[in-house]
Amino acid sequence: MDTPHPRLFLIDGSALVYRSYFAFIRNPLITRKGEHTSAVFGFVSSLLRLIREEEPTHLAVVMDTPKPTFRHELYKEYKATRARMPEDMVPQLGRLREVLELMQIPVLELEGYEADDLIGTIATQAAKGGCEAVLVTGDKDYMQLVNDLVTLLNPKRAGEPSERLDRAGVEEKFGVPPEKVIEVLALMGDNSDNVPGVTGIGPKTALKLILEHGSLDGVYDNVESVKSIGIREKLIRDKDQAYLSHKLVTIDLDVPIEWKLDDFETRAVDPDRIEPLFLELELTRLLEEIRSRSGAAAVPAEPEKQANYRCVTSAAGLKSVATAIRKAGTVALDTETTGLDPLTAQLVGICLSWTMADGVYIPVGHTQGDQADPETVRDIIGGVLADTQVRWVAHHAKYDWLIMQGAGFDLPPFSYDTLLASYLLDPSSRHSLDALALEHCGHRMIPIDSLIGSGKKQISFAEVPLDQATEYAAEDADYTLRLYDILEPRVREAGLEKLLVDVDQPLVPVLMDME
């Protein structure tokens, strides 16, 4: 088998952290314990996208350090205009390092030098050895490094293609080839880094001067021939400032850092290794992606109690269930159906749970196996659900309510919808039962596709064997009840109970009538 051509991706880590943080500035991500995670989530999301789309053979994250660099010694005002790092961003840097360590992605930094210098040194040396180097950044300063084996990759928002720049791309975007980028920057300066340049000369004028004279030296060798008196005076006045700026914007390609390409080899991420930290940081969506990509087994259910899921079809069994529900006072309800549209789908079975790790499945519409008599189910189970002393809760209650009504059950309004509760607590989260069970309980639900398949070979839930249907359906009710126990007090503590109970939930019957 041929060895893949080495492709080394060097990520401008500090820049990506800031970009990730400010991407969520209007709606920051905060865990239930109050820990900010916007920067970590955004960074890791971008990292996983990079690995998925680019398949780098080698990868490293390069960070700035808080210590002054040689540029500060040259010019004490260097980057002096930058705002202080936001307070809630500081602890996220430590968390990010924990994540990267668990993902086995090396992090490079060196006091006295910026990430630009480390990346420039490593990329240049790698290219000389025949390795392709891809610099993951949106910073224009890096354009000076581009050559036949060094390119730039600027990630965009999800759904948008990343920007890629080779030599031709740099010239098209910036106006000069890579080797002339420093010359233009020396004249125009850089507000973001507080590089002065020549006061009063902007990008267009700087570009025109370099295109005409070839370099900063060329401009000053011919400064007296510059036609515009104003521009000529500015150049003469700020000559020292221009040459200082030239030094400030030039990336050091001779940083004393030892490295080996083998140290940056991309390694597979072990989901089991990262799981505890990802669950603590509530990065469940990213954990799911990593597990899916690795083909890892599902997260095991909580070990504290063996789940007791059973199928009930007899009248005696139904009466026993009704008695247990009245005694408990609260029951989670879920329905299994022939489709997703509640106005056309038929009821296949009812799932109920009133105690954690305990649940029953009542089949009424399967094509095989013993079924409960629908009329008996309506009398016994419908009767207990209609009891105003019993609280029935559901996840996406509107769907289950419509299905039950369509099957002839006359139910009072539901008492609690865990989907609406989840949305009130965190609108930016994923609210499916599967996602919330993983996020709040560390449990991976049985995927529906494993029962009914997908595509042309997909079958109806009515065709699923009863033993498999029971485990799947009772689990749905069980984890709806567990989510209710978790979310209900949190909604109260957040002061959102009145909004949920008096506004959001009463709106559901109105929407049902409209449908």
Short mmCIF file of C-alpha atoms in Angstrom, two decimals:
data_model
loop_
_atom_site.label_atom_id
_atom_site.label_comp_id
_atom_site.label_asym_id
_atom_site.label_seq_id
_atom_site.Cartn_x
_atom_site.Cartn_y
_atom_site.Cartn_z
CA MET A 1 0.00 0.00 0.00
CA ASP A 2 1.32 3.45 -0.90
CA THR A 3 2.17 5.74 1.99
CA PRO A 4 -0.02 8.88 1.81
CA HIS A 5 1.79 12.07 0.90
CA PRO A 6 2.37 13.92 4.19
CA ARG A 7 0.07 16.91 4.70
CA LEU A 8 0.90 18.91 7.81
CA PHE A 9 -1.87 21.20 9.08
CA LEU A 10 -0.73 23.93 11.48
CA ILE A 11 -3.60 25.68 13.25
CA ASP A 12 -3.29 29.27 14.44
CA GLY A 13 -4.80 28.28 17.78
CA SER A 14 -5.08 31.69 19.45
CA ALA A 15 -6.91 33.17 16.47
CA LEU A 16 -9.33 30.24 16.31
CA VAL A 17 -10.07 30.49 20.03
CA TYR A 18 -11.04 34.15 19.68
CA ARG A 19 -13.09 33.49 16.58
CA SER A 20 -14.92 30.64 18.34
CA TYR A 21 -15.60 32.73 21.43
CA PHE A 22 -17.05 35.70 19.58
CA ALA A 23 -19.12 33.50 17.27
CA PHE A 24 -21.38 32.84 20.30
CA ILE A 25 -21.09 36.28 21.92
CA ARG A 26 -24.84 36.98 21.61
CA ASN A 27 -25.83 33.56 22.87
CA PRO A 28 -22.93 32.11 24.88
CA LEU A 29 -22.83 28.41 25.68
CA ILE A 30 -22.96 27.81 29.44
CA THR A 31 -23.22 24.46 31.21
CA ARG A 32 -25.78 23.73 33.89
CA LYS A 33 -23.04 24.38 36.46
CA GLY A 34 -22.42 27.83 34.99
CA GLU A 35 -19.19 27.10 33.10
CA HIS A 36 -18.72 28.97 29.81
CA THR A 37 -17.84 26.68 26.91
CA SER A 38 -18.38 28.77 23.73
CA ALA A 39 -14.69 28.91 22.81
CA VAL A 40 -14.14 25.21 23.50
CA PHE A 41 -17.22 24.12 21.56
CA GLY A 42 -16.45 26.36 18.57
CA PHE A 43 -12.79 25.36 18.48
CA VAL A 44 -13.44 21.62 18.66
CA SER A 45 -16.27 21.89 16.11
CA SER A 46 -13.89 23.56 13.67
CA LEU A 47 -11.20 21.00 14.45
CA LEU A 48 -13.51 18.05 13.80
CA ARG A 49 -14.70 19.64 10.57
CA LEU A 50 -11.09 20.08 9.48
CA ILE A 51 -10.24 16.46 10.24
CA ARG A 52 -13.40 15.25 8.53
CA GLU A 53 -13.03 17.30 5.36
CA GLU A 54 -9.24 17.51 4.93
CA GLU A 55 -8.03 14.21 6.44
CA PRO A 56 -4.63 15.62 7.49
CA THR A 57 -1.86 13.10 7.98
CA HIS A 58 -0.20 15.43 10.51
CA LEU A 59 -1.69 18.10 12.74
CA ALA A 60 -0.65 20.57 15.45
CA VAL A 61 -2.17 23.55 17.23
CA VAL A 62 0.15 26.52 17.77
CA MET A 63 -0.59 29.09 20.48
CA ASP A 64 0.66 32.51 21.52
CA THR A 65 1.99 32.94 25.05
CA PRO A 66 1.14 35.86 27.37
CA LYS A 67 4.83 36.78 27.60
CA PRO A 68 6.24 39.71 25.56
CA THR A 69 7.97 38.83 22.30
CA PHE A 70 10.94 40.30 20.46
CA ARG A 71 8.48 42.58 18.67
CA HIS A 72 7.51 44.22 21.96
CA GLU A 73 11.21 44.89 22.55
CA LEU A 74 11.38 46.60 19.15
CA TYR A 75 8.20 48.59 19.68
CA LYS A 76 6.60 48.78 23.11
CA GLU A 77 3.25 49.81 21.60
CA TYR A 78 3.01 46.59 19.58
CA LYS A 79 -0.53 45.19 20.03
CA ALA A 80 -1.09 47.76 22.78
CA THR A 81 -4.52 48.69 21.43
CA ARG A 82 -5.93 45.21 21.79
CA ALA A 83 -8.62 44.73 24.42
CA ARG A 84 -7.94 42.46 27.38
CA MET A 85 -9.08 38.88 27.01
CA PRO A 86 -12.69 38.52 28.29
CA GLU A 87 -12.75 37.12 31.82
CA ASP A 88 -14.99 34.17 30.96
CA MET A 89 -12.66 33.22 28.12
CA VAL A 90 -9.57 32.76 30.31
CA PRO A 91 -10.59 29.47 32.00
CA GLN A 92 -11.73 28.09 28.65
CA LEU A 93 -8.11 28.08 27.45
CA GLY A 94 -7.24 25.58 30.17
CA ARG A 95 -10.25 23.47 29.32
CA LEU A 96 -9.30 23.52 25.64
CA ARG A 97 -5.83 22.25 26.47
CA GLU A 98 -7.40 19.39 28.43
CA VAL A 99 -9.54 18.52 25.41
CA LEU A 100 -6.62 18.66 22.97
CA GLU A 101 -4.49 16.49 25.24
CA LEU A 102 -7.22 13.84 25.40
CA MET A 103 -7.60 14.04 21.61
CA GLN A 104 -3.80 13.53 21.32
CA ILE A 105 -3.31 16.73 19.34
CA PRO A 106 0.02 18.45 20.12
CA VAL A 107 -0.01 22.07 21.26
CA LEU A 108 3.10 24.16 20.50
CA GLU A 109 4.19 27.46 22.04
CA LEU A 110 7.44 29.23 22.87
CA GLU A 111 7.97 32.27 25.06
CA GLY A 112 9.36 35.25 23.20
CA TYR A 113 7.74 34.24 19.91
CA GLU A 114 4.28 34.43 18.44
CA ALA A 115 2.37 31.55 16.91
CA ASP A 116 3.12 33.14 13.50
CA ASP A 117 6.85 32.59 14.00
CA LEU A 118 6.55 28.97 15.11
CA ILE A 119 4.17 28.19 12.25
CA GLY A 120 6.41 29.99 9.76
CA THR A 121 9.53 28.16 10.93
CA ILE A 122 7.94 24.70 10.96
CA ALA A 123 6.06 25.18 7.67
CA THR A 124 9.17 26.43 5.87
CA GLN A 125 11.32 23.59 7.17
CA ALA A 126 8.61 21.03 6.37
CA ALA A 127 8.29 22.33 2.82
CA LYS A 128 12.03 22.07 2.32
CA GLY A 129 11.70 18.41 3.26
CA GLY A 130 9.00 17.89 0.63
CA CYS A 131 6.03 17.96 3.00
CA GLU A 132 2.92 19.94 2.11
CA ALA A 133 2.08 22.46 4.85
CA VAL A 134 -1.40 23.94 5.24
CA LEU A 135 -1.71 26.94 7.55
CA VAL A 136 -5.17 27.13 9.11
CA THR A 137 -5.76 30.84 9.67
CA GLY A 138 -7.51 33.94 8.43
CA ASP A 139 -4.61 36.27 9.24
CA LYS A 140 -3.26 38.11 6.17
CA ASP A 141 0.27 38.18 7.65
CA TYR A 142 0.62 34.49 6.81
CA MET A 143 0.29 35.24 3.10
CA GLN A 144 4.04 35.98 3.06
CA LEU A 145 4.71 32.28 3.77
CA VAL A 146 2.83 30.84 0.81
CA ASN A 147 4.87 28.95 -1.80
CA ASP A 148 4.48 25.83 -3.92
CA LEU A 149 4.16 23.60 -0.84
CA VAL A 150 2.72 26.05 1.69
CA THR A 151 -0.91 27.13 1.37
CA LEU A 152 -3.48 28.88 3.55
CA LEU A 153 -6.86 27.51 4.66
CA ASN A 154 -9.33 29.92 6.21
CA PRO A 155 -12.30 28.02 7.72
CA LYS A 156 -15.69 29.69 7.32
CA ARG A 157 -19.00 29.15 9.08
CA ALA A 158 -20.62 25.74 9.00
CA GLY A 159 -22.15 25.17 5.60
CA GLU A 160 -19.77 27.57 3.85
CA PRO A 161 -16.70 26.36 1.94
CA SER A 162 -13.32 27.22 3.43
CA GLU A 163 -11.16 29.79 1.66
CA ARG A 164 -7.97 28.34 0.15
CA LEU A 165 -5.03 30.44 -0.99
CA ASP A 166 -2.05 29.31 -3.02
CA ARG A 167 0.41 31.70 -4.69
CA ALA A 168 -2.10 32.74 -7.33
CA GLY A 169 -4.80 33.12 -4.68
CA VAL A 170 -2.63 35.46 -2.59
CA GLU A 171 -1.89 37.65 -5.58
CA GLU A 172 -5.54 37.77 -6.58
CA LYS A 173 -6.73 38.63 -3.06
CA PHE A 174 -3.92 40.89 -1.83
CA GLY A 175 -2.65 42.32 -5.10
CA VAL A 176 0.96 41.14 -4.90
CA PRO A 177 2.67 37.72 -4.80
CA PRO A 178 3.56 36.28 -1.36
CA GLU A 179 7.13 37.62 -1.33
CA LYS A 180 5.85 41.20 -1.66
CA VAL A 181 3.23 41.01 1.13
CA ILE A 182 5.70 42.23 3.77
CA GLU A 183 6.58 45.28 1.66
CA VAL A 184 2.93 46.34 1.37
CA LEU A 185 2.25 45.74 5.07
CA ALA A 186 5.29 47.82 6.05
CA LEU A 187 3.77 50.85 4.32
CA MET A 188 0.11 50.42 5.22
CA GLY A 189 0.64 49.15 8.77
CA ASP A 190 -1.81 46.94 10.65
CA ASN A 191 -4.40 48.39 13.02
CA SER A 192 -5.17 45.04 14.65
CA ASP A 193 -1.53 44.64 15.79
CA ASN A 194 -0.92 48.40 16.18
CA VAL A 195 1.81 48.30 13.54
CA PRO A 196 2.20 51.98 12.56
CA GLY A 197 3.27 51.80 8.91
CA VAL A 198 3.42 55.20 7.23
CA THR A 199 0.79 57.48 8.70
CA GLY A 200 -1.75 58.45 6.07
CA ILE A 201 -0.91 55.69 3.59
CA GLY A 202 -3.59 53.04 3.21
CA PRO A 203 -3.73 49.69 1.42
CA LYS A 204 -4.39 51.08 -2.07
CA THR A 205 -1.52 53.56 -1.98
CA ALA A 206 0.85 51.04 -0.38
CA LEU A 207 -0.01 48.48 -3.05
CA LYS A 208 0.48 51.01 -5.86
CA LEU A 209 3.90 52.04 -4.52
CA ILE A 210 5.15 48.45 -4.18
CA LEU A 211 3.87 47.49 -7.62
CA GLU A 212 5.72 50.48 -9.04
CA HIS A 213 8.97 50.20 -7.10
CA GLY A 214 9.10 46.50 -6.15
CA SER A 215 10.00 46.78 -2.47
CA LEU A 216 10.28 49.12 0.52
CA ASP A 217 13.91 49.75 -0.39
CA GLY A 218 12.84 50.53 -3.95
CA VAL A 219 10.27 53.05 -2.72
CA TYR A 220 12.83 54.91 -0.62
CA ASP A 221 15.56 54.70 -3.28
CA ASN A 222 13.15 56.56 -5.55
CA VAL A 223 11.19 58.58 -2.98
CA GLU A 224 12.07 61.89 -4.63
CA SER A 225 10.44 60.73 -7.85
CA VAL A 226 7.06 60.06 -6.18
CA LYS A 227 4.70 62.42 -8.01
CA SER A 228 2.29 63.19 -5.17
CA ILE A 229 3.86 65.76 -2.87
CA GLY A 230 1.64 64.66 0.02
CA ILE A 231 2.60 61.00 -0.28
CA ARG A 232 6.27 61.88 -0.75
CA GLU A 233 6.28 63.98 2.44
CA LYS A 234 4.56 61.21 4.41
CA LEU A 235 7.09 58.65 3.22
CA ILE A 236 10.06 60.87 4.13
CA ARG A 237 8.57 61.80 7.49
CA ASP A 238 7.85 58.19 8.54
CA LYS A 239 10.82 56.38 6.98
CA ASP A 240 12.03 54.98 10.30
CA GLN A 241 8.48 53.98 11.15
CA ALA A 242 8.15 52.13 7.84
CA TYR A 243 11.32 50.12 8.35
CA LEU A 244 10.30 49.37 11.93
CA SER A 245 6.99 48.11 10.63
CA HIS A 246 8.81 45.96 8.09
CA LYS A 247 10.56 44.19 10.98
CA LEU A 248 7.34 43.86 12.97
CA VAL A 249 5.34 42.21 10.17
CA THR A 250 8.13 39.87 9.05
CA ILE A 251 7.53 36.36 10.35
CA ASP A 252 10.66 34.85 11.92
CA LEU A 253 11.60 31.68 10.06
CA ASP A 254 14.44 30.73 12.36
CA VAL A 255 12.74 30.09 15.71
CA PRO A 256 14.84 27.80 17.94
CA ILE A 257 12.26 25.06 18.24
CA GLU A 258 12.95 21.36 17.87
CA TRP A 259 10.29 19.28 16.18
CA LYS A 260 9.79 16.04 14.29
CA LEU A 261 7.08 15.38 11.74
CA ASP A 262 6.30 12.05 13.41
CA ASP A 263 5.30 13.93 16.57
CA PHE A 264 2.46 15.55 14.66
CA GLU A 265 1.02 12.38 13.14
CA THR A 266 -2.77 12.43 13.30
CA ARG A 267 -4.10 9.86 15.76
CA ALA A 268 -7.60 8.44 16.06
CA VAL A 269 -9.61 9.98 18.88
CA ASP A 270 -10.67 7.49 21.56
CA PRO A 271 -14.30 8.32 22.47
CA ASP A 272 -14.10 6.46 25.79
CA ARG A 273 -11.07 8.52 26.79
CA ILE A 274 -12.69 11.88 26.08
CA GLU A 275 -16.21 10.98 27.21
CA PRO A 276 -16.00 12.05 30.91
CA LEU A 277 -14.68 15.52 30.08
CA PHE A 278 -17.04 16.01 27.13
CA LEU A 279 -20.03 15.06 29.28
CA GLU A 280 -18.84 17.40 32.04
CA LEU A 281 -18.56 20.25 29.52
CA GLU A 282 -21.89 19.13 27.97
CA LEU A 283 -20.30 18.74 24.54
CA THR A 284 -22.65 15.87 23.79
CA ARG A 285 -23.14 16.79 20.14
CA LEU A 286 -19.38 16.66 19.55
CA LEU A 287 -19.07 13.41 21.50
CA GLU A 288 -21.76 11.89 19.28
CA GLU A 289 -19.84 12.95 16.18
CA ILE A 290 -16.60 11.45 17.46
CA ARG A 291 -18.32 8.21 18.42
CA SER A 292 -20.05 8.01 15.06
CA ARG A 293 -16.80 8.63 13.19
CA SER A 294 -14.88 6.08 15.22
CA GLY A 295 -17.59 3.44 15.03
CA ALA A 296 -17.44 3.11 18.80
CA ALA A 297 -20.01 1.15 20.72
CA ALA A 298 -22.86 2.96 22.38
CA VAL A 299 -22.43 4.58 25.77
CA PRO A 300 -23.46 2.00 28.36
CA ALA A 301 -26.56 2.71 30.42
CA GLU A 302 -26.17 3.76 34.04
CA PRO A 303 -25.13 0.80 36.17
CA GLU A 304 -27.09 1.80 39.28
CA LYS A 305 -30.16 -0.27 38.42
CA GLN A 306 -30.94 -2.95 35.86
CA ALA A 307 -33.75 -1.73 33.64
CA ASN A 308 -36.98 -3.72 33.95
CA TYR A 309 -38.82 -3.36 30.66
CA ARG A 310 -41.75 -5.66 29.94
CA CYS A 311 -44.64 -6.16 27.55
CA VAL A 312 -48.18 -6.11 28.97
CA THR A 313 -51.18 -7.41 27.01
CA SER A 314 -53.62 -9.02 29.47
CA ALA A 315 -56.47 -7.23 31.24
CA ALA A 316 -55.01 -8.28 34.61
CA GLY A 317 -51.64 -6.86 33.67
CA LEU A 318 -53.23 -3.60 32.53
CA LYS A 319 -55.12 -3.28 35.84
CA SER A 320 -51.87 -3.84 37.74
CA VAL A 321 -50.23 -1.07 35.69
CA ALA A 322 -53.15 1.28 36.38
CA THR A 323 -52.92 0.64 40.12
CA ALA A 324 -49.15 1.32 40.13
CA ILE A 325 -49.62 4.56 38.19
CA ARG A 326 -52.31 5.87 40.58
CA LYS A 327 -50.02 5.05 43.51
CA ALA A 328 -47.04 6.82 41.90
CA GLY A 329 -49.07 9.87 40.84
CA THR A 330 -46.83 10.70 37.84
CA VAL A 331 -46.37 8.70 34.66
CA ALA A 332 -44.34 9.27 31.51
CA LEU A 333 -46.16 8.48 28.28
CA ASP A 334 -44.79 7.79 24.83
CA THR A 335 -46.43 6.36 21.73
CA GLU A 336 -45.15 4.13 18.95
CA THR A 337 -46.81 4.68 15.60
CA THR A 338 -46.77 3.88 11.90
CA GLY A 339 -45.47 7.32 10.87
CA LEU A 340 -44.35 10.80 11.89
CA ASP A 341 -47.46 12.76 10.91
CA PRO A 342 -49.80 12.66 13.97
CA LEU A 343 -52.84 13.33 11.78
CA THR A 344 -52.32 10.23 9.63
CA ALA A 345 -50.19 7.86 11.73
CA GLN A 346 -51.81 4.90 13.49
CA LEU A 347 -51.14 3.90 17.08
CA VAL A 348 -48.99 0.76 17.33
CA GLY A 349 -48.26 0.75 21.05
CA ILE A 350 -48.22 2.78 24.27
CA CYS A 351 -45.14 3.09 26.49
CA LEU A 352 -45.46 3.99 30.18
CA SER A 353 -42.99 4.53 33.02
CA TRP A 354 -43.69 5.67 36.59
CA THR A 355 -40.45 4.54 38.26
CA MET A 356 -36.87 5.03 37.06
CA ALA A 357 -35.50 2.03 35.14
CA ASP A 358 -38.99 0.55 35.00
CA GLY A 359 -41.34 0.62 32.03
CA VAL A 360 -44.03 -1.24 30.15
CA TYR A 361 -44.99 -1.50 26.52
CA ILE A 362 -48.61 -2.12 25.56
CA PRO A 363 -48.82 -3.27 21.94
CA VAL A 364 -52.10 -2.71 20.13
CA GLY A 365 -51.18 -2.62 16.43
CA HIS A 366 -48.31 -4.97 15.63
CA THR A 367 -48.61 -7.36 12.73
CA GLN A 368 -47.36 -10.30 14.81
CA GLY A 369 -47.34 -11.47 18.43
CA ASP A 370 -49.91 -11.14 21.20
CA GLN A 371 -51.65 -7.76 21.33
CA ALA A 372 -53.62 -6.00 24.02
CA ASP A 373 -57.27 -5.46 23.21
CA PRO A 374 -57.60 -1.78 22.15
CA GLU A 375 -61.00 -1.40 23.86
CA THR A 376 -59.67 -2.80 27.13
CA VAL A 377 -56.64 -0.51 26.93
CA ARG A 378 -58.90 2.50 26.41
CA ASP A 379 -61.02 1.55 29.42
CA ILE A 380 -58.22 0.74 31.87
CA ILE A 381 -55.21 2.82 30.79
CA GLY A 382 -57.32 5.60 29.31
CA GLY A 383 -59.19 5.77 32.59
CA VAL A 384 -56.07 6.22 34.71
CA LEU A 385 -54.57 8.78 32.31
CA ALA A 386 -57.84 10.74 32.45
CA ASP A 387 -57.65 10.82 36.25
CA THR A 388 -56.96 14.45 37.17
CA GLN A 389 -54.99 13.23 40.21
CA VAL A 390 -52.40 11.68 37.89
CA ARG A 391 -49.75 13.82 36.20
CA TRP A 392 -48.85 12.53 32.75
CA VAL A 393 -45.68 13.84 31.17
CA ALA A 394 -44.28 13.39 27.69
CA HIS A 395 -41.49 14.48 25.38
CA HIS A 396 -43.11 16.44 22.54
CA ALA A 397 -46.50 15.93 24.19
CA LYS A 398 -48.46 17.44 21.29
CA TYR A 399 -47.60 14.50 19.07
CA ASP A 400 -48.54 11.87 21.67
CA TRP A 401 -51.74 13.72 22.60
CA LEU A 402 -52.88 13.85 18.96
CA ILE A 403 -52.05 10.17 18.45
CA MET A 404 -53.97 9.14 21.58
CA GLN A 405 -56.96 11.24 20.60
CA GLY A 406 -56.93 9.71 17.13
CA ALA A 407 -56.97 6.26 18.74
CA GLY A 408 -60.09 7.08 20.75
CA PHE A 409 -58.55 8.13 24.09
CA ASP A 410 -60.18 11.09 25.83
CA LEU A 411 -57.26 12.59 27.75
CA PRO A 412 -57.00 15.79 29.79
CA PRO A 413 -54.14 18.22 28.96
CA PHE A 414 -50.67 16.86 29.72
CA SER A 415 -48.97 18.09 32.89
CA TYR A 416 -45.42 18.49 31.61
CA ASP A 417 -43.50 18.46 28.32
CA THR A 418 -39.78 17.78 28.76
CA LEU A 419 -39.05 19.02 25.22
CA LEU A 420 -40.50 22.47 26.02
CA ALA A 421 -38.67 22.49 29.36
CA SER A 422 -35.37 21.72 27.65
CA TYR A 423 -35.92 24.48 25.10
CA LEU A 424 -36.61 27.07 27.82
CA LEU A 425 -33.45 26.13 29.71
CA ASP A 426 -31.18 26.17 26.64
CA PRO A 427 -32.65 27.17 23.25
CA SER A 428 -29.32 26.49 21.49
CA SER A 429 -29.17 22.84 22.57
CA ARG A 430 -30.52 19.80 20.74
CA HIS A 431 -33.87 18.74 22.14
CA SER A 432 -34.45 15.24 20.82
CA LEU A 433 -34.96 12.57 23.46
CA ASP A 434 -31.82 10.79 22.25
CA ALA A 435 -29.65 13.90 22.57
CA LEU A 436 -31.01 14.87 26.00
CA ALA A 437 -30.64 11.33 27.39
CA LEU A 438 -26.98 11.39 26.36
CA GLU A 439 -26.44 14.93 27.65
CA HIS A 440 -28.18 14.63 31.02
CA CYS A 441 -27.96 10.90 31.78
CA GLY A 442 -24.87 9.79 29.84
CA HIS A 443 -27.06 7.18 28.15
CA ARG A 444 -27.22 6.37 24.45
CA MET A 445 -30.72 5.38 23.39
CA ILE A 446 -31.45 2.47 21.05
CA PRO A 447 -31.42 4.02 17.55
CA ILE A 448 -34.72 3.63 15.69
CA ASP A 449 -32.84 2.71 12.50
CA SER A 450 -31.58 -0.45 14.18
CA LEU A 451 -35.21 -1.62 14.36
CA ILE A 452 -36.91 -0.35 11.22
CA GLY A 453 -33.92 0.19 8.91
CA SER A 454 -33.74 3.07 6.44
CA GLY A 455 -34.30 3.91 2.81
CA LYS A 456 -36.16 1.51 0.55
CA LYS A 457 -35.79 -1.35 3.04
CA GLN A 458 -37.37 0.59 5.93
CA ILE A 459 -40.28 -1.17 7.62
CA SER A 460 -43.10 0.11 9.81
CA PHE A 461 -42.77 -0.07 13.59
CA ALA A 462 -45.83 -2.32 13.43
CA GLU A 463 -43.58 -4.97 11.85
CA VAL A 464 -40.92 -4.87 14.57
CA PRO A 465 -40.85 -8.04 16.73
CA LEU A 466 -42.41 -7.48 20.16
CA ASP A 467 -39.27 -8.24 22.17
CA GLN A 468 -37.27 -5.57 20.30
CA ALA A 469 -40.18 -3.13 20.31
CA THR A 470 -40.58 -3.50 24.08
CA GLU A 471 -36.97 -2.63 24.86
CA TYR A 472 -37.03 0.37 22.52
CA ALA A 473 -40.44 1.72 23.55
CA ALA A 474 -40.16 1.24 27.31
CA GLU A 475 -36.75 2.92 27.21
CA ASP A 476 -38.38 5.99 25.62
CA ALA A 477 -40.86 6.29 28.48
CA ASP A 478 -38.22 5.54 31.12
CA TYR A 479 -35.89 8.30 29.93
CA THR A 480 -38.74 10.76 29.49
CA LEU A 481 -39.48 10.23 33.19
CA ARG A 482 -35.80 10.60 34.11
CA LEU A 483 -35.61 13.85 32.14
CA TYR A 484 -38.70 15.11 33.93
CA ASP A 485 -37.02 14.43 37.30
CA ILE A 486 -33.92 16.33 36.11
CA LEU A 487 -35.47 19.26 34.23
CA GLU A 488 -38.48 20.08 36.41
CA PRO A 489 -36.44 21.38 39.38
CA ARG A 490 -34.05 23.22 37.06
CA VAL A 491 -36.91 25.04 35.38
CA ARG A 492 -38.16 26.07 38.83
CA GLU A 493 -34.72 27.23 39.97
CA ALA A 494 -34.31 29.26 36.76
CA GLY A 495 -37.60 31.06 37.41
CA LEU A 496 -39.11 29.67 34.20
CA GLU A 497 -41.89 27.51 35.64
CA LYS A 498 -44.61 30.13 35.19
CA LEU A 499 -43.58 30.71 31.56
CA LEU A 500 -43.65 26.98 30.86
CA VAL A 501 -46.85 26.07 32.71
CA ASP A 502 -48.90 29.23 32.10
CA VAL A 503 -47.76 30.23 28.61
CA ASP A 504 -45.94 27.60 26.54
CA GLN A 505 -47.87 24.46 27.51
CA PRO A 506 -51.38 26.01 27.27
CA LEU A 507 -50.45 27.13 23.76
CA VAL A 508 -50.13 23.49 22.64
CA PRO A 509 -53.89 22.73 22.54
CA VAL A 510 -54.37 25.88 20.45
CA LEU A 511 -51.79 24.65 17.96
CA MET A 512 -53.45 21.23 17.93
CA ASP A 513 -56.83 22.74 17.09
CA MET A 514 -55.21 24.75 14.30
CA GLU A 515 -53.65 21.58 12.88
#
